[in-house]
Amino acid sequence: MKMSYEARYEKLFREMGIELSVEDGCSAETIVDCEERLGRRLPEALRDYYAKVGKHPINRAHNRLVDLSELNFLGDYLAFLEENQNIALWGVTRTGLDEVDPIVWQGENSTPVVWQSEGLPLSAFMEISLYWQAACGGLEFAGTATEL
């Protein structure tokens, strides 16, 4: 049987030595409020990420997971992650919202935003992003170089 996205995300955190609590996830009510405001249901892979770990501090250690209250469309893309210098952002297409695990797109934060496919489904992208967040300050023993 295939592992649910929530179980997959929990396993990733556990493998990094992070014990999750209920407070690390967004409430069902908050998710539904966001979906009603957007007029669309979030894809299962993204919905489950917010539900399980959407409020965990690792999501702001380097790049920033967009808070559900701020989640919005930029043209035909729902941007859910902002790069730490606000040069890039990541999202899914409006039509991708109908998929369980849509492809992620990277947008260059310019006017207009120029989007290109990352070629990865959202769940795989979030896994890679989680490791990047951990390495860039999200874990107690993260790797950074200040002197050479």
Coordinates of C-alpha atoms in Angstrom, one line a residue:
M1 CA 0.0 0.0 0.0
K2 CA 1.3 3.5 -0.9
M3 CA 2.3 5.7 2.0
S4 CA 0.1 8.8 2.5
Y5 CA 1.8 12.2 1.9
E6 CA 1.3 13.1 5.6
A7 CA 3.0 9.8 6.6
R8 CA 5.8 10.4 4.1
Y9 CA 6.5 13.9 5.5
E10 CA 6.4 12.7 9.1
K11 CA 8.9 10.0 8.2
L12 CA 11.3 12.6 6.6
F13 CA 11.2 14.7 9.7
R14 CA 11.7 11.7 12.0
E15 CA 14.7 10.6 9.9
M16 CA 16.2 14.0 10.5
G17 CA 15.7 13.6 14.2
I18 CA 12.8 16.0 14.4
E19 CA 9.8 14.9 16.6
L20 CA 6.6 16.6 15.4
S21 CA 3.7 17.8 17.5
V22 CA 0.2 18.7 16.6
E23 CA 1.2 22.4 16.7
D24 CA 3.6 21.9 13.8
G25 CA 0.7 21.5 11.4
C26 CA -2.0 23.8 10.2
S27 CA -5.5 23.1 11.4
A28 CA -8.1 21.7 9.0
E29 CA -10.2 24.8 9.6
T30 CA -7.3 27.0 8.5
I31 CA -6.7 24.9 5.3
V32 CA -10.4 25.0 4.4
D33 CA -10.5 28.8 5.0
C34 CA -7.6 29.2 2.6
E35 CA -9.3 27.0 0.0
E36 CA -12.5 28.9 0.3
R37 CA -10.7 32.2 -0.2
L38 CA -8.9 30.8 -3.2
G39 CA -12.0 29.2 -4.6
R40 CA -10.0 26.0 -5.2
R41 CA -8.9 22.9 -3.2
L42 CA -5.2 22.5 -2.6
P43 CA -3.5 19.5 -4.2
E44 CA -3.3 16.6 -1.8
A45 CA 0.5 16.7 -1.6
L46 CA 0.5 20.4 -0.6
R47 CA -2.6 20.1 1.6
D48 CA -1.0 17.3 3.6
Y49 CA 2.3 19.2 3.9
Y50 CA 0.5 22.2 5.5
A51 CA -1.6 19.8 7.6
K52 CA 1.4 17.9 9.0
V53 CA 4.3 20.4 9.1
G54 CA 3.1 23.8 7.7
K55 CA 3.9 25.7 10.9
H56 CA 7.2 24.0 11.7
P57 CA 10.0 26.6 12.1
I58 CA 12.2 24.7 9.5
N59 CA 9.8 26.1 6.8
R60 CA 11.3 29.5 7.5
A61 CA 14.9 28.6 8.2
H62 CA 16.1 29.7 4.7
N63 CA 13.4 29.8 2.1
R64 CA 9.9 30.7 3.3
L65 CA 6.8 28.5 3.0
V66 CA 4.0 31.0 2.4
D67 CA 1.5 31.2 5.2
L68 CA -1.9 29.9 4.3
S69 CA -3.4 33.3 5.0
E70 CA -1.0 34.8 2.4
L71 CA -1.3 32.0 -0.2
N72 CA -2.4 33.5 -3.5
F73 CA -2.3 33.3 -7.3
L74 CA 0.3 35.1 -9.3
G75 CA -1.4 35.0 -12.7
D76 CA -2.0 31.3 -13.4
Y77 CA 0.3 30.0 -10.6
L78 CA -0.3 29.4 -6.9
A79 CA 3.0 30.5 -5.3
F80 CA 3.6 28.5 -2.1
L81 CA 7.4 29.0 -1.4
E82 CA 9.6 32.1 -1.6
E83 CA 13.3 32.1 -2.0
N84 CA 15.3 33.6 0.9
Q85 CA 16.3 36.7 -1.1
N86 CA 13.0 37.0 -2.8
I87 CA 14.5 36.4 -6.2
A88 CA 12.6 33.2 -7.0
L89 CA 9.4 31.5 -5.9
W90 CA 7.8 28.2 -6.5
G91 CA 4.3 27.3 -7.3
V92 CA 1.9 25.1 -9.1
T93 CA -0.3 25.9 -12.1
R94 CA -3.9 26.7 -11.7
T95 CA -4.7 23.6 -13.7
G96 CA -2.2 21.6 -11.6
L97 CA -4.4 22.2 -8.6
D98 CA -6.7 19.5 -9.9
E99 CA -3.9 16.9 -9.6
V100 CA -2.9 15.0 -6.4
D101 CA 0.8 15.7 -6.8
P102 CA 1.3 18.3 -9.5
I103 CA 4.6 19.4 -11.1
V104 CA 6.3 22.4 -9.3
W105 CA 7.3 25.5 -11.3
Q106 CA 9.9 28.1 -10.4
G107 CA 9.2 31.7 -11.0
E108 CA 11.8 34.4 -11.4
N109 CA 10.4 37.3 -9.3
S110 CA 10.3 39.9 -12.0
T111 CA 7.5 41.8 -13.8
P112 CA 6.0 39.7 -15.3
V113 CA 7.1 36.6 -13.4
V114 CA 8.8 34.1 -15.7
W115 CA 8.0 30.5 -14.9
Q116 CA 9.8 27.3 -15.8
S117 CA 9.1 23.7 -14.8
E118 CA 11.2 22.1 -12.0
G119 CA 10.2 18.8 -13.6
L120 CA 9.4 17.3 -10.1
P121 CA 6.1 16.4 -8.5
L122 CA 5.3 18.5 -5.5
S123 CA 5.9 15.8 -2.9
A124 CA 9.4 15.1 -4.2
F125 CA 10.1 18.9 -4.4
M126 CA 9.0 19.3 -0.8
E127 CA 11.4 16.5 0.3
I128 CA 14.3 18.1 -1.5
S129 CA 13.3 21.5 -0.1
L130 CA 13.1 20.1 3.4
Y131 CA 16.7 18.8 3.2
W132 CA 17.8 22.2 1.8
Q133 CA 16.1 24.0 4.7
A134 CA 17.8 21.7 7.2
A135 CA 21.2 22.2 5.7
C136 CA 20.7 26.0 5.6
G137 CA 20.0 26.5 9.3
G138 CA 16.9 24.5 10.0
L139 CA 18.7 21.9 12.1
E140 CA 20.8 22.5 15.2
F141 CA 24.0 21.2 13.4
A142 CA 23.5 22.8 10.0
G143 CA 26.4 23.4 7.8
T144 CA 27.5 26.9 7.0
A145 CA 30.9 28.4 6.1
T146 CA 31.9 31.7 7.6
E147 CA 35.7 31.4 7.2
L148 CA 37.8 29.7 4.6

